[in-house]
PDB file of C-alpha atoms and ligand atoms in Angstrom:
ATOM      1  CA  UNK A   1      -9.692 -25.205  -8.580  1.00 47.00           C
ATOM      2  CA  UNK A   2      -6.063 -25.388  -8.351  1.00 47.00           C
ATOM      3  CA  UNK A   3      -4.506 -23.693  -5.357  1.00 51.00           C
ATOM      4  CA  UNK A   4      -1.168 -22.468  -5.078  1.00 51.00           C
ATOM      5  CA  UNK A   5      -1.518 -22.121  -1.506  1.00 75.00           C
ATOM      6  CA  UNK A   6       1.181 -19.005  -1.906  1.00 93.00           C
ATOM      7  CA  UNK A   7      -0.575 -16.625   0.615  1.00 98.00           C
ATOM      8  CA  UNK A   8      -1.130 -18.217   3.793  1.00 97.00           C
ATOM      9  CA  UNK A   9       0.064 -15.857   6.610  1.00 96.00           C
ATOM     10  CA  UNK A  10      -1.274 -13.208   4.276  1.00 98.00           C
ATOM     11  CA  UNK A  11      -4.842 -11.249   5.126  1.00 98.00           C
ATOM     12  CA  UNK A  12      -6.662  -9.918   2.183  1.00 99.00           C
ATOM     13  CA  UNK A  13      -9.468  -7.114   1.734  1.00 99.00           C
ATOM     14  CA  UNK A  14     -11.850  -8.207  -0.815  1.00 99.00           C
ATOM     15  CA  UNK A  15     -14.612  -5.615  -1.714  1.00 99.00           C
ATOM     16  CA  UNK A  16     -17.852  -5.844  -3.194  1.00 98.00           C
ATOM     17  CA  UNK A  17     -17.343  -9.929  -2.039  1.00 98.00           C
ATOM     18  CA  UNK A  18     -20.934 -10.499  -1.359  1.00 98.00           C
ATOM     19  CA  UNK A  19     -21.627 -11.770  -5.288  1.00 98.00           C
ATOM     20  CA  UNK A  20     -20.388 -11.601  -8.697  1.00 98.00           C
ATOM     21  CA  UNK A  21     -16.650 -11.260  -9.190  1.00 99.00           C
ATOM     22  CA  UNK A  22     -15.637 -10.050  -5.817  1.00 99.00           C
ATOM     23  CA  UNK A  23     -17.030 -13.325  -4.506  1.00 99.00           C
ATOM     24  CA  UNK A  24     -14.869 -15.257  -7.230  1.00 99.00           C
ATOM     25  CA  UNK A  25     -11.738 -13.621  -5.939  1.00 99.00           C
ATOM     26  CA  UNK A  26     -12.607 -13.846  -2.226  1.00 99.00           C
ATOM     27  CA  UNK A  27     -12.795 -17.678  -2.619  1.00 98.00           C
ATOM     28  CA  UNK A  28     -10.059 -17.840  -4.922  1.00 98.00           C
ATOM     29  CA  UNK A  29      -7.447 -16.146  -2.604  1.00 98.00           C
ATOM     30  CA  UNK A  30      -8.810 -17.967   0.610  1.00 98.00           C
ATOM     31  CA  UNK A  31      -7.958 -21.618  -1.634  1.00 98.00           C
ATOM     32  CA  UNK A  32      -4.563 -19.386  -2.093  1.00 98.00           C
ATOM     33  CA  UNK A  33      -3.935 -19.919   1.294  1.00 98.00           C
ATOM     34  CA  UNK A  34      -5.466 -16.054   2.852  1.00 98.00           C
ATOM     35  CA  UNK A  35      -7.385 -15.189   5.596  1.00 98.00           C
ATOM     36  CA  UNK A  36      -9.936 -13.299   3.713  1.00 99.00           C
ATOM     37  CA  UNK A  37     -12.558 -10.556   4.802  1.00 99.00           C
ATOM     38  CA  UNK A  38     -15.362 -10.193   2.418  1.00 99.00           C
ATOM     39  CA  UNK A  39     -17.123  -7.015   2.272  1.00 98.00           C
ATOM     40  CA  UNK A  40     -19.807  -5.860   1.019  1.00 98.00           C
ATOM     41  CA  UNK A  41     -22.433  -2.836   1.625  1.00 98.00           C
ATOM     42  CA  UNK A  42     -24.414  -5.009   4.332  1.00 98.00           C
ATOM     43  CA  UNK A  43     -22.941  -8.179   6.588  1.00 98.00           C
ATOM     44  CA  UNK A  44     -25.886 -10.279   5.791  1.00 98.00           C
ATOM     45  CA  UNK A  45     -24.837  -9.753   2.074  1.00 98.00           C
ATOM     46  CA  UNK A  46     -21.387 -11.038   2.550  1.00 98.00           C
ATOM     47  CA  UNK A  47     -22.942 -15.031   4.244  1.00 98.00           C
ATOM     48  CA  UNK A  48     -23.143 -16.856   0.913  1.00 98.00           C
ATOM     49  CA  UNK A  49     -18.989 -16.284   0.096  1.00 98.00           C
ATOM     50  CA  UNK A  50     -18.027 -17.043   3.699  1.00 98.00           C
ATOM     51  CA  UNK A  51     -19.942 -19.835   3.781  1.00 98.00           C
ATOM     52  CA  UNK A  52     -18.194 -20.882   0.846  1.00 98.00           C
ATOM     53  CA  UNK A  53     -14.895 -20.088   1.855  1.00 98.00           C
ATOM     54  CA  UNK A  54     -15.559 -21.730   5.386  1.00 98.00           C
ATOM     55  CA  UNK A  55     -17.056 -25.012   3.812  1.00 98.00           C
ATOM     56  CA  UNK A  56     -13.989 -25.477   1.721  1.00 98.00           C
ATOM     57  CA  UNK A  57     -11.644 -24.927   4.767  1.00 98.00           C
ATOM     58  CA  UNK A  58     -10.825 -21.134   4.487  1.00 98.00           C
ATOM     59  CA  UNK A  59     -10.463 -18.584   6.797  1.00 98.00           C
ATOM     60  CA  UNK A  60     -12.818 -15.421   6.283  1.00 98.00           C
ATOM     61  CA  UNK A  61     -14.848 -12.927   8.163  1.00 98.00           C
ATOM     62  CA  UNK A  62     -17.902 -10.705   6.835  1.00 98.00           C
ATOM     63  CA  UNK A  63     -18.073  -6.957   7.391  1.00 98.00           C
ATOM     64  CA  UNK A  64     -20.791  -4.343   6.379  1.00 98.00           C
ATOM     65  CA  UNK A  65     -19.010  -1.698   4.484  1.00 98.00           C
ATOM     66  CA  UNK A  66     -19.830   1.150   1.997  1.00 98.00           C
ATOM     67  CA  UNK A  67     -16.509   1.994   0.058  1.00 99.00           C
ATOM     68  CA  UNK A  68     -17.247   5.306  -0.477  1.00 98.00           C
ATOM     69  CA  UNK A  69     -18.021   6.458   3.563  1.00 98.00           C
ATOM     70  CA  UNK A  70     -15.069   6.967   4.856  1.00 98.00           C
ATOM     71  CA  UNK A  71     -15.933   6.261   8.189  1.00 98.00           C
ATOM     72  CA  UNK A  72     -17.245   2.316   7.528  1.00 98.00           C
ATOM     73  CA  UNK A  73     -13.832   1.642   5.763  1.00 98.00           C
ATOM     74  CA  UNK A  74     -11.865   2.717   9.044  1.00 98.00           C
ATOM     75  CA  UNK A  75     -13.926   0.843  11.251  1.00 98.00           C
ATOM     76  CA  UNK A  76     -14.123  -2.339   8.785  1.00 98.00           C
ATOM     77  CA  UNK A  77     -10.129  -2.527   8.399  1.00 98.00           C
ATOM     78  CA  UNK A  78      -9.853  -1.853  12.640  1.00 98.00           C
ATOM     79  CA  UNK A  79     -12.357  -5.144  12.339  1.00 98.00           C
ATOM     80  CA  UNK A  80     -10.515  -7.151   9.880  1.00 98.00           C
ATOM     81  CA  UNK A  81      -7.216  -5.844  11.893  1.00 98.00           C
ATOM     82  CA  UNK A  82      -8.421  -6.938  15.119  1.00 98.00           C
ATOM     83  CA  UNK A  83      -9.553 -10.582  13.793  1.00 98.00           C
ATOM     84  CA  UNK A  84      -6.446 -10.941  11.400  1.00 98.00           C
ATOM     85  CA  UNK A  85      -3.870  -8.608  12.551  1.00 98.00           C
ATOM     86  CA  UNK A  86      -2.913  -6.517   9.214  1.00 97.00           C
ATOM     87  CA  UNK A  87      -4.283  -6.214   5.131  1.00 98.00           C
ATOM     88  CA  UNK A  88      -2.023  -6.960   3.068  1.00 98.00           C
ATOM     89  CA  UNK A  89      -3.788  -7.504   0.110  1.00 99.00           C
ATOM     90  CA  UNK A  90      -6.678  -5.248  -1.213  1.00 99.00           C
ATOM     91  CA  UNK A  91      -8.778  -6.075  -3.918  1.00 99.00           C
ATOM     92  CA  UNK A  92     -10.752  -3.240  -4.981  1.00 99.00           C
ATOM     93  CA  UNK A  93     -13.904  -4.790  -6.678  1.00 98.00           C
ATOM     94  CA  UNK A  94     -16.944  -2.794  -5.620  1.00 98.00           C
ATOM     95  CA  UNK A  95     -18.665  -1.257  -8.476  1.00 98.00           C
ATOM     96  CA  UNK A  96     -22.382  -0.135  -9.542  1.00 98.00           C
ATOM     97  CA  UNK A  97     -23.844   1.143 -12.811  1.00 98.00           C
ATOM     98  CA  UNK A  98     -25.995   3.921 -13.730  1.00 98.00           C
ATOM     99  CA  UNK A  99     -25.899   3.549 -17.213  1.00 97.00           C
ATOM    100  CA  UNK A 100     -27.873   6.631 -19.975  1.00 97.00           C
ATOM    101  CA  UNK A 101     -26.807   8.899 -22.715  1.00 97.00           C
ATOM    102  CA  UNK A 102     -24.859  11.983 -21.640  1.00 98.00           C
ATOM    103  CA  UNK A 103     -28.124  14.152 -22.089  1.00 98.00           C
ATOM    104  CA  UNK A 104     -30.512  11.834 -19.849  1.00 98.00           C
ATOM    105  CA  UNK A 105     -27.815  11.203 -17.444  1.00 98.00           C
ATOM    106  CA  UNK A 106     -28.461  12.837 -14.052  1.00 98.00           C
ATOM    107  CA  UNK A 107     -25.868  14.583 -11.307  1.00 98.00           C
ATOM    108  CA  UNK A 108     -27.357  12.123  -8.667  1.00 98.00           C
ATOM    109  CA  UNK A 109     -26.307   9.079 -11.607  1.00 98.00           C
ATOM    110  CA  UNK A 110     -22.775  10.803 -12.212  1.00 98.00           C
ATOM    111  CA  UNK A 111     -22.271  11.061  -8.741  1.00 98.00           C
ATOM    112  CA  UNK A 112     -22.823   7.859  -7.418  1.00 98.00           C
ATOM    113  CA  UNK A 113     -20.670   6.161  -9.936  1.00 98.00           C
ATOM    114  CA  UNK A 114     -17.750   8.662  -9.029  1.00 98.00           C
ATOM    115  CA  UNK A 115     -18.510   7.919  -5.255  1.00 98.00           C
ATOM    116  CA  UNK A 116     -18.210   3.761  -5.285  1.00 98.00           C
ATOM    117  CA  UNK A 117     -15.438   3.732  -7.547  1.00 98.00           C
ATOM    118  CA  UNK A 118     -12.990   6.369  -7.278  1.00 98.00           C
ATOM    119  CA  UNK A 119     -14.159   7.651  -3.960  1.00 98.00           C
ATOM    120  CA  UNK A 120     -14.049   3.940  -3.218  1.00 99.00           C
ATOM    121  CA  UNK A 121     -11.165   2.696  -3.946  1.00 99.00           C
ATOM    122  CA  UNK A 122      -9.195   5.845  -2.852  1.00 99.00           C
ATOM    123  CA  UNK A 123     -10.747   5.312   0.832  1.00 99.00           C
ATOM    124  CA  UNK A 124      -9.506   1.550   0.946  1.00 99.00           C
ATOM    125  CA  UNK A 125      -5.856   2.119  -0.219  1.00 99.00           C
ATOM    126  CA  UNK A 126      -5.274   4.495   1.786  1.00 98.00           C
ATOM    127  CA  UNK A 127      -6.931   2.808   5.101  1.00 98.00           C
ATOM    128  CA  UNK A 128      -5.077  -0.203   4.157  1.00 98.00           C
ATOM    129  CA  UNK A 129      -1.262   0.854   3.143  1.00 98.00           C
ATOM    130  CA  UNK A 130      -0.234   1.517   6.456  1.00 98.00           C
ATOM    131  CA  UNK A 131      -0.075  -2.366   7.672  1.00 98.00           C
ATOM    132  CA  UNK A 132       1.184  -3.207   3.745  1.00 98.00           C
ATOM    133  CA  UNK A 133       4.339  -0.151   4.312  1.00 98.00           C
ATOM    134  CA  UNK A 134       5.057  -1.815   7.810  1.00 98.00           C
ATOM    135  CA  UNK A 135       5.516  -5.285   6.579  1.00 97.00           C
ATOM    136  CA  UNK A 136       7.587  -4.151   3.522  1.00 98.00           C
ATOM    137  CA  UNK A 137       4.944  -6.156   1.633  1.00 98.00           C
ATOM    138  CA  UNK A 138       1.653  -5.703   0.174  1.00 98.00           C
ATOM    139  CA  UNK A 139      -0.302  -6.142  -2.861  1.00 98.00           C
ATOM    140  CA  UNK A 140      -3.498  -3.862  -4.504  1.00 99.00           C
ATOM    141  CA  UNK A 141      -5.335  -5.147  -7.320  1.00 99.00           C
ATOM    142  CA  UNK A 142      -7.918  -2.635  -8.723  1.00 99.00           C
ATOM    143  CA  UNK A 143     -11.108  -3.726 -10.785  1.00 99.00           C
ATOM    144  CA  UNK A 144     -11.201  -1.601 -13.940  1.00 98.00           C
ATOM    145  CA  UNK A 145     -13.379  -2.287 -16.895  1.00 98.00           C
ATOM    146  CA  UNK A 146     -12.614  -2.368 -20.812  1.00 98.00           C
ATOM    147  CA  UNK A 147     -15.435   0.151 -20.838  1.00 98.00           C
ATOM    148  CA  UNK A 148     -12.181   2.332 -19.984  1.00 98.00           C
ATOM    149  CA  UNK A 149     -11.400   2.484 -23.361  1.00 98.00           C
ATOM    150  CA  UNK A 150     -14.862   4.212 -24.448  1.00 97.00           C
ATOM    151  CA  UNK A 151     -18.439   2.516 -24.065  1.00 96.00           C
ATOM    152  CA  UNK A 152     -21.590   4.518 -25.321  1.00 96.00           C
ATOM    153  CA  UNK A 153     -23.926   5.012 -22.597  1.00 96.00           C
ATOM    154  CA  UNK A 154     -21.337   5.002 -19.630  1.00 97.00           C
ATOM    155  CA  UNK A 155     -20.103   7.979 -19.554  1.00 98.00           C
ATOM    156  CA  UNK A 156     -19.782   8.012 -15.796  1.00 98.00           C
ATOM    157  CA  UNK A 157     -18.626   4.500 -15.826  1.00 98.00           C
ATOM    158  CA  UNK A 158     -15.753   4.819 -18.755  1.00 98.00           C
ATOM    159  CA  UNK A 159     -14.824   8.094 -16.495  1.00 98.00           C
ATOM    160  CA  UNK A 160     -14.391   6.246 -13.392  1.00 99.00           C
ATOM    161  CA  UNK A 161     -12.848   3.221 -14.647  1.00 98.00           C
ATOM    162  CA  UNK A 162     -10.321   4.867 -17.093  1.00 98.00           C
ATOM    163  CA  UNK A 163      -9.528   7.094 -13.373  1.00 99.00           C
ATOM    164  CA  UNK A 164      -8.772   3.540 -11.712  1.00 99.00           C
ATOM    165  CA  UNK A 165      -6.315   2.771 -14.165  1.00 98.00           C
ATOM    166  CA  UNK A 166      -4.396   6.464 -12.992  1.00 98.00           C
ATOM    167  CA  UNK A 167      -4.620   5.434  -9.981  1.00 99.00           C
ATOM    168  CA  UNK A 168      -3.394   2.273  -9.899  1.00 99.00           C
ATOM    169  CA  UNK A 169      -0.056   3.756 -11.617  1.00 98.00           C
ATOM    170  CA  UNK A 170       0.449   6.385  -9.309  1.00 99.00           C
ATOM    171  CA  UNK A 171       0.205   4.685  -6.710  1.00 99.00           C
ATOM    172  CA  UNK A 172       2.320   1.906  -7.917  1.00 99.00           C
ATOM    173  CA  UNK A 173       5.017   4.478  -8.031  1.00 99.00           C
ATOM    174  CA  UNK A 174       4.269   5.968  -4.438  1.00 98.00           C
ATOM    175  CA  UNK A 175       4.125   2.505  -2.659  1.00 98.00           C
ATOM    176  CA  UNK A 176       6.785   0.606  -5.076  1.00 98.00           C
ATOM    177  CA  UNK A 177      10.121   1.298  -2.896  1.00 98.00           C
ATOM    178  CA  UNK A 178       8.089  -0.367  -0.057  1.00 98.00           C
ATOM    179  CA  UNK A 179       7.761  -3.532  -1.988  1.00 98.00           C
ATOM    180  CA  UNK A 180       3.655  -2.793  -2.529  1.00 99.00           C
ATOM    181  CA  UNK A 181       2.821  -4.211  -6.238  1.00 99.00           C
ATOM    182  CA  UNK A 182      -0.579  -2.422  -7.203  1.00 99.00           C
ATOM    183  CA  UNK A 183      -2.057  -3.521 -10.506  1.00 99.00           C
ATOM    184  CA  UNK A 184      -5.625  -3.641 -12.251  1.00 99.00           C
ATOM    185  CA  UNK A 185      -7.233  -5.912 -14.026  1.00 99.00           C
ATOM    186  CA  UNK A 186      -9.708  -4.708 -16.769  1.00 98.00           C
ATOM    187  CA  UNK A 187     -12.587  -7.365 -17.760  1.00 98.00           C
ATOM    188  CA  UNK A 188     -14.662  -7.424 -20.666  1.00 98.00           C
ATOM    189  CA  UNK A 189     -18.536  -9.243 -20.408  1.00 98.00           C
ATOM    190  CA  UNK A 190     -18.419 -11.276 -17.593  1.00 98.00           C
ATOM    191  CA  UNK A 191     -21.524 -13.044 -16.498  1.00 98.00           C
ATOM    192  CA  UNK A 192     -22.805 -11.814 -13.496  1.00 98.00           C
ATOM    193  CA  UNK A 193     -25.648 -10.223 -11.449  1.00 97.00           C
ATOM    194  CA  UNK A 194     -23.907  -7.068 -13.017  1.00 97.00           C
ATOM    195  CA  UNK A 195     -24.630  -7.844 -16.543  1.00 97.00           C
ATOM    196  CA  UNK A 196     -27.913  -9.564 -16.292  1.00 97.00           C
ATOM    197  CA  UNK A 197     -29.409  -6.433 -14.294  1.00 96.00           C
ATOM    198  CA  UNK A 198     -28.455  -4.488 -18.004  1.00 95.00           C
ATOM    199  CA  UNK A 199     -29.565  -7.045 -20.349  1.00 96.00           C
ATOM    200  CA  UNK A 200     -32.833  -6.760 -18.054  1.00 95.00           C
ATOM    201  CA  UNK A 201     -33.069  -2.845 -18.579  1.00 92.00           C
ATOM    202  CA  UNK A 202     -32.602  -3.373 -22.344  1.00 93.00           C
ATOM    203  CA  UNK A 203     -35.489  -5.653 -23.065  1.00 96.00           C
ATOM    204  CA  UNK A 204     -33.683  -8.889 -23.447  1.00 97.00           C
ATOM    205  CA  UNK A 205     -32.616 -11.901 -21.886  1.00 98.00           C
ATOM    206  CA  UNK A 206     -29.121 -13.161 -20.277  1.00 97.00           C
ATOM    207  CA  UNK A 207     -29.349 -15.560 -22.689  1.00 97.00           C
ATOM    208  CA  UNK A 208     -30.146 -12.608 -25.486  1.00 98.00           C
ATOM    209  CA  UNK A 209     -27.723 -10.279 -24.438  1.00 97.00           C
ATOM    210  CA  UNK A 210     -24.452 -12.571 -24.380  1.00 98.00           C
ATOM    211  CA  UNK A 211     -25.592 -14.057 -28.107  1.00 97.00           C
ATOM    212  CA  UNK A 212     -25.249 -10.468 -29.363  1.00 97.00           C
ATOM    213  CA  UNK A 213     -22.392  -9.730 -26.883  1.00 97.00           C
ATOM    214  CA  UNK A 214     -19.760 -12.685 -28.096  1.00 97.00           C
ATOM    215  CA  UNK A 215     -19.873 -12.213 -31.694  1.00 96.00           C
ATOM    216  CA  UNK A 216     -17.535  -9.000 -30.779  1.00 95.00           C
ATOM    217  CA  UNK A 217     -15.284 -11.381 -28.290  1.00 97.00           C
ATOM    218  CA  UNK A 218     -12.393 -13.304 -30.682  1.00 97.00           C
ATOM    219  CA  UNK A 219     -12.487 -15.718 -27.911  1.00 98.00           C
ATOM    220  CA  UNK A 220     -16.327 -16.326 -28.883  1.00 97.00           C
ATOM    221  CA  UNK A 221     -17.229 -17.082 -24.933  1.00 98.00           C
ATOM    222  CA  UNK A 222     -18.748 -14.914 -22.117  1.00 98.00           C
ATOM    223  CA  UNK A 223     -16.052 -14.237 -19.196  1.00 98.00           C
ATOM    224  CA  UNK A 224     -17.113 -16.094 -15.986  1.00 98.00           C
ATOM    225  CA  UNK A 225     -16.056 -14.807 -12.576  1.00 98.00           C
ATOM    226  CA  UNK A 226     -13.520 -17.012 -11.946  1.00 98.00           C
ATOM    227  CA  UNK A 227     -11.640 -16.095 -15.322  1.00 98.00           C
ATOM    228  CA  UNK A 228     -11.037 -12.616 -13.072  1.00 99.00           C
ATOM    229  CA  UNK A 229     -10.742 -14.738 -10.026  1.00 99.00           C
ATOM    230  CA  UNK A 230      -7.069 -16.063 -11.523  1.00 98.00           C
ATOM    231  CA  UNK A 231      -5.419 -13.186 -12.967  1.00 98.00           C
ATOM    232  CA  UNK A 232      -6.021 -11.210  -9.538  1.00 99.00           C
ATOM    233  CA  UNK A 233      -4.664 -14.577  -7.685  1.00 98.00           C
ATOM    234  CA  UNK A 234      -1.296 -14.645 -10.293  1.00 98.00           C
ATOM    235  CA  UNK A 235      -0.878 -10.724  -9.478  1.00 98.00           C
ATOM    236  CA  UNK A 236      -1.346 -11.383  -5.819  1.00 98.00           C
ATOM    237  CA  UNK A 237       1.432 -14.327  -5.654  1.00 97.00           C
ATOM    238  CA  UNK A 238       5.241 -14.044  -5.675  1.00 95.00           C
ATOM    239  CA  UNK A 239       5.166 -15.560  -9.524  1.00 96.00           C
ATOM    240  CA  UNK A 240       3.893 -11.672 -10.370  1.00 98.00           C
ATOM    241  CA  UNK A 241       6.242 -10.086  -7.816  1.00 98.00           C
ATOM    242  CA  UNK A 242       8.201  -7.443 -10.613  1.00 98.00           C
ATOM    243  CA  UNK A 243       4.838  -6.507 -11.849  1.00 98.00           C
ATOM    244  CA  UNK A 244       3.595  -3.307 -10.797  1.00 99.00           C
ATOM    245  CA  UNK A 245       1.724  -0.348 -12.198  1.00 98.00           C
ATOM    246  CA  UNK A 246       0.117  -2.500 -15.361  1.00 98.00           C
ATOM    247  CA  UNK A 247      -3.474  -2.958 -15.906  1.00 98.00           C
ATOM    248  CA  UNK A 248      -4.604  -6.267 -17.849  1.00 98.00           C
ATOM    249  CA  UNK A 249      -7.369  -7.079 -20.021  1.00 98.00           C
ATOM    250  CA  UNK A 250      -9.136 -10.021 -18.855  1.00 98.00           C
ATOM    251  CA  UNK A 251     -11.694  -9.831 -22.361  1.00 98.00           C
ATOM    252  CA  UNK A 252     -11.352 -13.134 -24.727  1.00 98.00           C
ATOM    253  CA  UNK A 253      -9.126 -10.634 -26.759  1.00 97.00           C
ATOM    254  CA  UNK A 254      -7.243  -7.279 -27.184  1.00 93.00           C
ATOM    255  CA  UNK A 255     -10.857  -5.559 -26.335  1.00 76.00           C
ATOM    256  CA  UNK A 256     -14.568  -6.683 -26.754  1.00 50.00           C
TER     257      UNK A 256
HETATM  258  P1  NAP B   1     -22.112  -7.150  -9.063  1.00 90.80           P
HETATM  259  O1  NAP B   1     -22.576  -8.544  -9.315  1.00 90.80           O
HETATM  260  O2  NAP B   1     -23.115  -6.062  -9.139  1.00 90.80           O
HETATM  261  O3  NAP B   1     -21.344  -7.109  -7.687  1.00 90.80           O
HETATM  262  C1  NAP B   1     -20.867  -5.891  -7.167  1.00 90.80           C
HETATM  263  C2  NAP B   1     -20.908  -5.973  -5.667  1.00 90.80           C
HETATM  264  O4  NAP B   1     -20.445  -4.706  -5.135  1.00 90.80           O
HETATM  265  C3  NAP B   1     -22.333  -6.176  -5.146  1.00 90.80           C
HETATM  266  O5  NAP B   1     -22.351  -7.158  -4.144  1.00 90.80           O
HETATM  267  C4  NAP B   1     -22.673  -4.798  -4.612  1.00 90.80           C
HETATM  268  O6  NAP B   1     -23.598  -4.807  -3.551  1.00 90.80           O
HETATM  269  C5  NAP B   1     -21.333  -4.319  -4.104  1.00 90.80           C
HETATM  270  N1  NAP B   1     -21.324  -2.885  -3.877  1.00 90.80           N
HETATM  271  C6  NAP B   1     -21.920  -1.920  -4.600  1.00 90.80           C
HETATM  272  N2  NAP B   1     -21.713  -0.715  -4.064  1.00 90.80           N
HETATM  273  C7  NAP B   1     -20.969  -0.917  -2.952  1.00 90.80           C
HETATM  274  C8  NAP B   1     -20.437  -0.062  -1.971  1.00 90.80           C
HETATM  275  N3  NAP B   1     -20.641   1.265  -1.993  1.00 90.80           N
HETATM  276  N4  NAP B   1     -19.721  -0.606  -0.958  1.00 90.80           N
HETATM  277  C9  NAP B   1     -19.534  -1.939  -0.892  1.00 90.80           C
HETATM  278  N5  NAP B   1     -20.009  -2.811  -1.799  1.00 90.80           N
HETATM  279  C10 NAP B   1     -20.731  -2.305  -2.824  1.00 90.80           C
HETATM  280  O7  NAP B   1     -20.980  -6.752 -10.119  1.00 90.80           O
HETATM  281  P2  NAP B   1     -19.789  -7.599 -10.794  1.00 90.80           P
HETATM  282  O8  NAP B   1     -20.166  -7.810 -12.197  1.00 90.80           O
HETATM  283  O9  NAP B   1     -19.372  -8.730  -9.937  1.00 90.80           O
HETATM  284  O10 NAP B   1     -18.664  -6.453 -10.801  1.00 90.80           O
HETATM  285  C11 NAP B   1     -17.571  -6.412  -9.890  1.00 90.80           C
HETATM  286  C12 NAP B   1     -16.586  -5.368 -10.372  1.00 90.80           C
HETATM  287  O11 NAP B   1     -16.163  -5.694 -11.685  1.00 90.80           O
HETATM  288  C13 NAP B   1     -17.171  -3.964 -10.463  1.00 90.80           C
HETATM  289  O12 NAP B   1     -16.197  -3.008 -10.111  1.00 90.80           O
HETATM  290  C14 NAP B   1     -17.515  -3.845 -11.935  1.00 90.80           C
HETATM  291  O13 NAP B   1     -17.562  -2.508 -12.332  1.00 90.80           O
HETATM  292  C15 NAP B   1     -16.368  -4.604 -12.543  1.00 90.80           C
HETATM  293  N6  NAP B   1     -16.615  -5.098 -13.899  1.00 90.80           N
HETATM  294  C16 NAP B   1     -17.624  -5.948 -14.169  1.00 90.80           C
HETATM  295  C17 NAP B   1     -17.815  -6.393 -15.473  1.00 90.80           C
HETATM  296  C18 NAP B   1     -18.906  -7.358 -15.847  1.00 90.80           C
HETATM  297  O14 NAP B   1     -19.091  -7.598 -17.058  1.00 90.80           O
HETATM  298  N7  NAP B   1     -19.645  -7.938 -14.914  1.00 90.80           N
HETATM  299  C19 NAP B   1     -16.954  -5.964 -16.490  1.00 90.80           C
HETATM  300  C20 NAP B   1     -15.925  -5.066 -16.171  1.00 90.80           C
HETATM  301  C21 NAP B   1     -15.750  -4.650 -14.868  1.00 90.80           C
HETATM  302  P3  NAP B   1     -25.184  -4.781  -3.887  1.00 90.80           P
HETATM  303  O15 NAP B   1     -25.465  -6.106  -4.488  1.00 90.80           O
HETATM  304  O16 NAP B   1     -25.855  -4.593  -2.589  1.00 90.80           O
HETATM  305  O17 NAP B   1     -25.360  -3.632  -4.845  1.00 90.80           O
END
């Protein structure tokens, strides 16, 4: 993996860290150079990344954390503030599905989507801004989807992630003049526990799934965690410091 080692002294907030992407991008930033807390809904869920990060030489912590209570995201940034000193990188990455047609979708499905990721991701940035406005420095990277642009069946999900990307440029305007870039970065089909969970509920395969899936991709290849892992390390480095209020496709193409 090459390192650019451009964050040390830096502290980053990865969500949702325990697996999947958010795991990618914890290890990626700790080989950056960052002290990284992992979080994810339960500390036992976190070991696997910190292991990783510690076995490679990295500096991490775990912490139990539901996004969307706003209590657990005070106490886990007092915790990650206490062992680190500051955030000053966020990565909002936790995300769930609760995927049906409009008419067999229920409240409780609607909901809970809304709740992780808006509710989410809201909670975080603002817990965290403080310690990024007093060091005139920060950086937010938010986890969208392309499913932003319209996917049948998500409803909820196309709603929530198409409300990250509104997010992410309002607040890029309200944190800018204190030198806080916040971004997000939009994948297409990316293998993880994410994705095989749906092919599951379908009646297929992985394997099944991603044949159908990558005709659509002009890249012809299924993202892989780490493909998400480097665009949110470049937008987290000084190489990406004038960008600010953009959200990139990370999807083999314009859109898949
Ligand atoms: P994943 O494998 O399901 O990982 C998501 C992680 O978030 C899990 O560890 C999950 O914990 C955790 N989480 C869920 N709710 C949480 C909460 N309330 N508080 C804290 N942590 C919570 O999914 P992934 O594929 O890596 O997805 C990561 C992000 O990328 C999500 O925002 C997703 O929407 C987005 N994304 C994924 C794809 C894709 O194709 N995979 C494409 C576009 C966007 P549990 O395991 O305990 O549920």
């Amino acid at each position: 993996m090459r390192s650019l080692k451009g964050l040390q002294n830096h502290v980053a907030m990865v969500t949702g860290a325990g697996r999947g992407i958010g795991a990618a991008i914890a290890r990626r930033l700790a080989a950056d150079g960052a002290a990284v807390a992992v979080l994810d809904l339960k500390e036992e869920l976190c070991q696997q990344t910190v292991s990783d990060i510690t076995g490679a030489g990295g500096t991490t912590l775990a912490v139990g954390c539901d996004v969307s209570i706003a209590d657990e995201v005070q106490a886990a940034t007092e915790k990650i503030a206490k062992a680190f000193g500051a955030v000053d990188i966020l990565v909002n990455n936790a995300g769930v599905i609760r995927d049906n047609l409009l008419f067999k979708m229920s409240e409780n499905d609607w909901d809970t989507v809304m709740r992780v990721h808006l509710r989410g991701h809201f909670l975080c940035s603002r817990a965290v801004q403080k310690f990024m406005v007093e060091r005139n420095w920060g950086k937010i990277v938010n986890i969208s989807s392309t499913s932003a642009l319209g996917n049948r069946g998500q409803a909820n999900y196309a709603a929530a992630k198409a409300g990250i990307q509104g997010f992410t440029k309002t607040l890029a305007l309200e944190l800018g003049p204190f030198n806080i870039n916040v971004n997000a970065v939009a994948p297409g089909f990316i293998d993880t526990e994410m994705t095989r969970e749906t092919a599951a509920r379908v009646g297929l395969t992985p394997e099944q799934l991603q044949e159908m899936v990558v005709q659509g991709i002009p890249l012809r290849r299924i993202g892989r965690p780490v493909d998400i892992a480097n665009v949110v390390s470049f937008l987290c480095n000084e190489d990406a410091s004038y960008i600010s209020g953009q959200v990139i496709y990370v999807a083999g193409g314009p859109k898949s």
